Amino acid sequence: MLGRLILPLLALAAAPALAGELGHEHHAHGAHQHGVAQLEVAVDGPTLTIRLESPLDNLLGFEHAPRTEKQKQAAQGLLAALRRGDGLFTPTATAGCKLNEAKVEAPVLEGRADAGDHADLDADWRYTCAQPARLTGMKVGLFAKYPGLKRLDAAVVSGKGQAAFRLTRKQPFLSW
Ligand SMILES: [Zn+2]
């Protein structure tokens, strides 16, 4: 009698653990939903920091290590464009913000990771603003450049507190 009770209990206990493990393997960086990416914006005095975490598919149309020459060029082009930062973000013009550091990591593209089913790209940009008091928002240019990106869940932390935004192609503006 006891044996019959224990077996179903063990099966119940094991099932969520197994599901959790599989889930972790396929979503190594947390939420990974094609078309959606996360943006974190921090405003601290003259420093504007932006962090993007996106499925590679949104930006490139594939998420495996590049195989063909065309894929290799697309991957290198993406990394270079994100590192240059041109037109990706447009902070309030009168604040005089200049991009002074960009860091982009996509291990799958750089041959540093085994490709799983999914792969992310993480990027950080740091701007310094000459007139930080005038900095009240920015336009996000990622939608125009990367049609695979449909939605950005953005969080802003500034001197005024925290705010969350859901940005889309039709509404690519953040304000704080
Ligand atoms: Zn994916």
PDB file of C-alpha atoms and ligand atoms in Angstrom:
ATOM      1  CA  MET A   1       0.000   0.000   0.000  1.00  0.00           C
ATOM      2  CA  LEU A   2       2.753   2.403   0.978  1.00  0.00           C
ATOM      3  CA  GLY A   3       4.728   1.571  -2.185  1.00  0.00           C
ATOM      4  CA  ARG A   4       1.776   2.437  -4.369  1.00  0.00           C
ATOM      5  CA  LEU A   5       1.489   5.834  -2.713  1.00  0.00           C
ATOM      6  CA  ILE A   6       5.150   6.700  -2.930  1.00  0.00           C
ATOM      7  CA  LEU A   7       5.559   6.042  -6.654  1.00  0.00           C
ATOM      8  CA  PRO A   8       2.998   8.572  -7.872  1.00  0.00           C
ATOM      9  CA  LEU A   9       4.396  11.117  -5.414  1.00  0.00           C
ATOM     10  CA  LEU A  10       7.900  10.639  -6.776  1.00  0.00           C
ATOM     11  CA  ALA A  11       6.599  10.975 -10.321  1.00  0.00           C
ATOM     12  CA  LEU A  12       4.861  14.216  -9.406  1.00  0.00           C
ATOM     13  CA  ALA A  13       7.947  15.581  -7.710  1.00  0.00           C
ATOM     14  CA  ALA A  14      10.204  14.716 -10.645  1.00  0.00           C
ATOM     15  CA  ALA A  15       8.011  16.174 -13.385  1.00  0.00           C
ATOM     16  CA  PRO A  16       8.369  19.892 -12.571  1.00  0.00           C
ATOM     17  CA  ALA A  17      12.115  19.510 -12.012  1.00  0.00           C
ATOM     18  CA  LEU A  18      12.529  17.932 -15.431  1.00  0.00           C
ATOM     19  CA  ALA A  19      10.418  20.578 -17.114  1.00  0.00           C
ATOM     20  CA  GLY A  20      12.444  23.270 -15.358  1.00  0.00           C
ATOM     21  CA  GLU A  21      15.709  21.827 -16.586  1.00  0.00           C
ATOM     22  CA  LEU A  22      14.576  21.606 -20.184  1.00  0.00           C
ATOM     23  CA  GLY A  23      13.207  25.120 -19.963  1.00  0.00           C
ATOM     24  CA  HIS A  24      16.519  26.381 -18.692  1.00  0.00           C
ATOM     25  CA  GLU A  25      18.437  24.755 -21.499  1.00  0.00           C
ATOM     26  CA  HIS A  26      16.294  26.404 -24.153  1.00  0.00           C
ATOM     27  CA  HIS A  27      16.082  29.792 -22.486  1.00  0.00           C
ATOM     28  CA  ALA A  28      19.562  30.324 -21.115  1.00  0.00           C
ATOM     29  CA  HIS A  29      19.107  34.079 -20.695  1.00  0.00           C
ATOM     30  CA  GLY A  30      15.592  34.072 -19.323  1.00  0.00           C
ATOM     31  CA  ALA A  31      12.696  35.155 -21.504  1.00  0.00           C
ATOM     32  CA  HIS A  32      13.521  34.442 -25.126  1.00  0.00           C
ATOM     33  CA  GLN A  33      10.607  35.121 -27.407  1.00  0.00           C
ATOM     34  CA  HIS A  34      11.198  35.906 -31.049  1.00  0.00           C
ATOM     35  CA  GLY A  35      10.104  39.434 -31.926  1.00  0.00           C
ATOM     36  CA  VAL A  36      10.538  40.635 -28.342  1.00  0.00           C
ATOM     37  CA  ALA A  37      13.585  42.116 -26.618  1.00  0.00           C
ATOM     38  CA  GLN A  38      14.422  43.759 -23.307  1.00  0.00           C
ATOM     39  CA  LEU A  39      15.867  47.224 -22.910  1.00  0.00           C
ATOM     40  CA  GLU A  40      17.202  48.722 -19.687  1.00  0.00           C
ATOM     41  CA  VAL A  41      17.875  52.429 -19.583  1.00  0.00           C
ATOM     42  CA  ALA A  42      19.624  54.167 -16.706  1.00  0.00           C
ATOM     43  CA  VAL A  43      20.112  57.912 -16.374  1.00  0.00           C
ATOM     44  CA  ASP A  44      22.662  58.923 -13.773  1.00  0.00           C
ATOM     45  CA  GLY A  45      23.795  62.551 -13.895  1.00  0.00           C
ATOM     46  CA  PRO A  46      25.448  63.071 -17.289  1.00  0.00           C
ATOM     47  CA  THR A  47      25.624  59.339 -18.005  1.00  0.00           C
ATOM     48  CA  LEU A  48      22.997  57.536 -20.055  1.00  0.00           C
ATOM     49  CA  THR A  49      23.398  53.774 -20.115  1.00  0.00           C
ATOM     50  CA  ILE A  50      21.358  51.502 -22.368  1.00  0.00           C
ATOM     51  CA  ARG A  51      21.371  47.721 -22.239  1.00  0.00           C
ATOM     52  CA  LEU A  52      19.719  45.497 -24.818  1.00  0.00           C
ATOM     53  CA  GLU A  53      19.079  41.804 -24.507  1.00  0.00           C
ATOM     54  CA  SER A  54      17.577  40.332 -27.662  1.00  0.00           C
ATOM     55  CA  PRO A  55      17.147  36.999 -29.361  1.00  0.00           C
ATOM     56  CA  LEU A  56      19.603  37.036 -32.264  1.00  0.00           C
ATOM     57  CA  ASP A  57      16.770  36.074 -34.586  1.00  0.00           C
ATOM     58  CA  ASN A  58      15.217  39.547 -34.156  1.00  0.00           C
ATOM     59  CA  LEU A  59      18.333  41.243 -35.462  1.00  0.00           C
ATOM     60  CA  LEU A  60      19.741  38.730 -37.902  1.00  0.00           C
ATOM     61  CA  GLY A  61      17.003  36.345 -38.985  1.00  0.00           C
ATOM     62  CA  PHE A  62      18.960  33.342 -37.663  1.00  0.00           C
ATOM     63  CA  GLU A  63      20.548  32.346 -34.366  1.00  0.00           C
ATOM     64  CA  HIS A  64      23.147  29.732 -35.232  1.00  0.00           C
ATOM     65  CA  ALA A  65      26.830  30.205 -35.946  1.00  0.00           C
ATOM     66  CA  PRO A  66      27.104  31.733 -39.432  1.00  0.00           C
ATOM     67  CA  ARG A  67      27.858  29.092 -42.072  1.00  0.00           C
ATOM     68  CA  THR A  68      27.598  30.682 -45.490  1.00  0.00           C
ATOM     69  CA  GLU A  69      29.583  33.686 -46.637  1.00  0.00           C
ATOM     70  CA  LYS A  70      26.376  35.708 -46.699  1.00  0.00           C
ATOM     71  CA  GLN A  71      25.597  34.769 -43.099  1.00  0.00           C
ATOM     72  CA  LYS A  72      29.145  35.607 -42.004  1.00  0.00           C
ATOM     73  CA  GLN A  73      28.883  39.033 -43.589  1.00  0.00           C
ATOM     74  CA  ALA A  74      25.466  39.637 -42.046  1.00  0.00           C
ATOM     75  CA  ALA A  75      26.802  38.675 -38.594  1.00  0.00           C
ATOM     76  CA  GLN A  76      29.872  40.899 -38.892  1.00  0.00           C
ATOM     77  CA  GLY A  77      27.713  43.725 -40.231  1.00  0.00           C
ATOM     78  CA  LEU A  78      25.333  43.455 -37.300  1.00  0.00           C
ATOM     79  CA  LEU A  79      28.122  43.500 -34.702  1.00  0.00           C
ATOM     80  CA  ALA A  80      29.801  46.469 -36.397  1.00  0.00           C
ATOM     81  CA  ALA A  81      26.553  48.454 -36.694  1.00  0.00           C
ATOM     82  CA  LEU A  82      25.677  47.916 -33.052  1.00  0.00           C
ATOM     83  CA  ARG A  83      29.185  48.875 -31.951  1.00  0.00           C
ATOM     84  CA  ARG A  84      29.060  52.063 -34.036  1.00  0.00           C
ATOM     85  CA  GLY A  85      25.644  52.837 -32.599  1.00  0.00           C
ATOM     86  CA  ASP A  86      24.596  55.174 -35.423  1.00  0.00           C
ATOM     87  CA  GLY A  87      20.877  55.866 -35.340  1.00  0.00           C
ATOM     88  CA  LEU A  88      20.097  53.173 -32.782  1.00  0.00           C
ATOM     89  CA  PHE A  89      19.025  55.658 -30.131  1.00  0.00           C
ATOM     90  CA  THR A  90      18.251  59.355 -30.383  1.00  0.00           C
ATOM     91  CA  PRO A  91      18.289  61.038 -26.959  1.00  0.00           C
ATOM     92  CA  THR A  92      16.823  64.548 -26.576  1.00  0.00           C
ATOM     93  CA  ALA A  93      18.885  66.579 -29.076  1.00  0.00           C
ATOM     94  CA  THR A  94      19.474  69.588 -26.810  1.00  0.00           C
ATOM     95  CA  ALA A  95      21.015  67.362 -24.122  1.00  0.00           C
ATOM     96  CA  GLY A  96      24.097  66.929 -26.311  1.00  0.00           C
ATOM     97  CA  CYS A  97      24.603  63.225 -25.619  1.00  0.00           C
ATOM     98  CA  LYS A  98      27.559  61.506 -27.254  1.00  0.00           C
ATOM     99  CA  LEU A  99      28.120  57.777 -27.462  1.00  0.00           C
ATOM    100  CA  ASN A 100      31.442  57.010 -25.844  1.00  0.00           C
ATOM    101  CA  GLU A 101      31.347  53.287 -25.254  1.00  0.00           C
ATOM    102  CA  ALA A 102      29.626  50.312 -26.836  1.00  0.00           C
ATOM    103  CA  LYS A 103      29.988  46.673 -25.937  1.00  0.00           C
ATOM    104  CA  VAL A 104      28.289  43.914 -27.921  1.00  0.00           C
ATOM    105  CA  GLU A 105      28.357  40.238 -27.077  1.00  0.00           C
ATOM    106  CA  ALA A 106      26.961  37.413 -29.158  1.00  0.00           C
ATOM    107  CA  PRO A 107      28.980  34.288 -28.329  1.00  0.00           C
ATOM    108  CA  VAL A 108      27.312  32.203 -31.051  1.00  0.00           C
ATOM    109  CA  LEU A 109      28.444  34.649 -33.743  1.00  0.00           C
ATOM    110  CA  GLU A 110      31.962  34.826 -32.392  1.00  0.00           C
ATOM    111  CA  GLY A 111      32.509  31.088 -32.249  1.00  0.00           C
ATOM    112  CA  ARG A 112      32.611  31.097 -28.462  1.00  0.00           C
ATOM    113  CA  ALA A 113      29.503  29.027 -27.803  1.00  0.00           C
ATOM    114  CA  ASP A 114      27.837  25.900 -29.045  1.00  0.00           C
ATOM    115  CA  ALA A 115      24.682  26.849 -30.821  1.00  0.00           C
ATOM    116  CA  GLY A 116      21.596  25.564 -29.073  1.00  0.00           C
ATOM    117  CA  ASP A 117      18.094  26.091 -30.331  1.00  0.00           C
ATOM    118  CA  HIS A 118      18.234  29.743 -29.332  1.00  0.00           C
ATOM    119  CA  ALA A 119      20.874  32.410 -28.883  1.00  0.00           C
ATOM    120  CA  ASP A 120      20.861  35.936 -27.568  1.00  0.00           C
ATOM    121  CA  LEU A 121      22.782  39.089 -28.173  1.00  0.00           C
ATOM    122  CA  ASP A 122      23.632  41.426 -25.306  1.00  0.00           C
ATOM    123  CA  ALA A 123      24.721  44.985 -25.911  1.00  0.00           C
ATOM    124  CA  ASP A 124      25.588  47.955 -23.733  1.00  0.00           C
ATOM    125  CA  TRP A 125      25.936  51.571 -24.807  1.00  0.00           C
ATOM    126  CA  ARG A 126      27.111  54.466 -22.672  1.00  0.00           C
ATOM    127  CA  TYR A 127      26.492  58.088 -23.570  1.00  0.00           C
ATOM    128  CA  THR A 128      27.747  61.193 -21.836  1.00  0.00           C
ATOM    129  CA  CYS A 129      25.446  64.198 -22.023  1.00  0.00           C
ATOM    130  CA  ALA A 130      26.685  67.802 -21.948  1.00  0.00           C
ATOM    131  CA  GLN A 131      23.300  69.163 -20.732  1.00  0.00           C
ATOM    132  CA  PRO A 132      21.865  66.295 -18.668  1.00  0.00           C
ATOM    133  CA  ALA A 133      19.030  68.456 -17.263  1.00  0.00           C
ATOM    134  CA  ARG A 134      17.575  68.614 -20.780  1.00  0.00           C
ATOM    135  CA  LEU A 135      17.639  64.869 -21.276  1.00  0.00           C
ATOM    136  CA  THR A 136      14.027  63.756 -20.973  1.00  0.00           C
ATOM    137  CA  GLY A 137      13.730  60.843 -23.350  1.00  0.00           C
ATOM    138  CA  MET A 138      14.819  59.195 -26.561  1.00  0.00           C
ATOM    139  CA  LYS A 139      13.617  57.603 -29.732  1.00  0.00           C
ATOM    140  CA  VAL A 140      14.594  53.990 -30.269  1.00  0.00           C
ATOM    141  CA  GLY A 141      15.729  53.395 -33.852  1.00  0.00           C
ATOM    142  CA  LEU A 142      16.075  49.625 -33.552  1.00  0.00           C
ATOM    143  CA  PHE A 143      12.641  48.943 -35.050  1.00  0.00           C
ATOM    144  CA  ALA A 144      13.442  50.747 -38.276  1.00  0.00           C
ATOM    145  CA  LYS A 145      16.754  48.923 -38.666  1.00  0.00           C
ATOM    146  CA  TYR A 146      15.657  45.459 -37.591  1.00  0.00           C
ATOM    147  CA  PRO A 147      12.221  44.456 -38.907  1.00  0.00           C
ATOM    148  CA  GLY A 148      12.347  41.210 -36.917  1.00  0.00           C
ATOM    149  CA  LEU A 149      12.002  43.251 -33.739  1.00  0.00           C
ATOM    150  CA  LYS A 150       8.325  43.810 -32.957  1.00  0.00           C
ATOM    151  CA  ARG A 151       8.290  44.760 -29.295  1.00  0.00           C
ATOM    152  CA  LEU A 152      10.696  46.128 -26.721  1.00  0.00           C
ATOM    153  CA  ASP A 153       9.943  45.807 -23.034  1.00  0.00           C
ATOM    154  CA  ALA A 154      11.831  48.742 -21.604  1.00  0.00           C
ATOM    155  CA  ALA A 155      12.633  49.767 -18.050  1.00  0.00           C
ATOM    156  CA  VAL A 156      13.940  53.236 -17.265  1.00  0.00           C
ATOM    157  CA  VAL A 157      15.644  54.243 -14.046  1.00  0.00           C
ATOM    158  CA  SER A 158      16.330  57.958 -13.663  1.00  0.00           C
ATOM    159  CA  GLY A 159      16.426  60.613 -10.950  1.00  0.00           C
ATOM    160  CA  LYS A 160      12.648  60.758 -11.314  1.00  0.00           C
ATOM    161  CA  GLY A 161      12.199  57.115 -10.404  1.00  0.00           C
ATOM    162  CA  GLN A 162      11.427  53.976 -12.363  1.00  0.00           C
ATOM    163  CA  ALA A 163       9.134  53.525 -15.325  1.00  0.00           C
ATOM    164  CA  ALA A 164       8.257  50.675 -17.647  1.00  0.00           C
ATOM    165  CA  PHE A 165       7.386  50.991 -21.330  1.00  0.00           C
ATOM    166  CA  ARG A 166       6.239  48.667 -24.053  1.00  0.00           C
ATOM    167  CA  LEU A 167       7.682  50.001 -27.283  1.00  0.00           C
ATOM    168  CA  THR A 168       6.611  49.039 -30.785  1.00  0.00           C
ATOM    169  CA  ARG A 169       7.317  50.123 -34.346  1.00  0.00           C
ATOM    170  CA  LYS A 170       4.425  52.587 -34.027  1.00  0.00           C
ATOM    171  CA  GLN A 171       5.487  53.846 -30.608  1.00  0.00           C
ATOM    172  CA  PRO A 172       9.291  53.872 -30.391  1.00  0.00           C
ATOM    173  CA  PHE A 173       9.597  56.724 -27.881  1.00  0.00           C
ATOM    174  CA  LEU A 174      10.758  56.620 -24.285  1.00  0.00           C
ATOM    175  CA  SER A 175      10.335  59.560 -21.938  1.00  0.00           C
ATOM    176  CA  TRP A 176      11.170  60.182 -18.325  1.00  0.00           C
TER     177      TRP A 176
HETATM  178 ZN    ZN B   1      15.409  31.879 -30.444  1.00  0.00          ZN
END
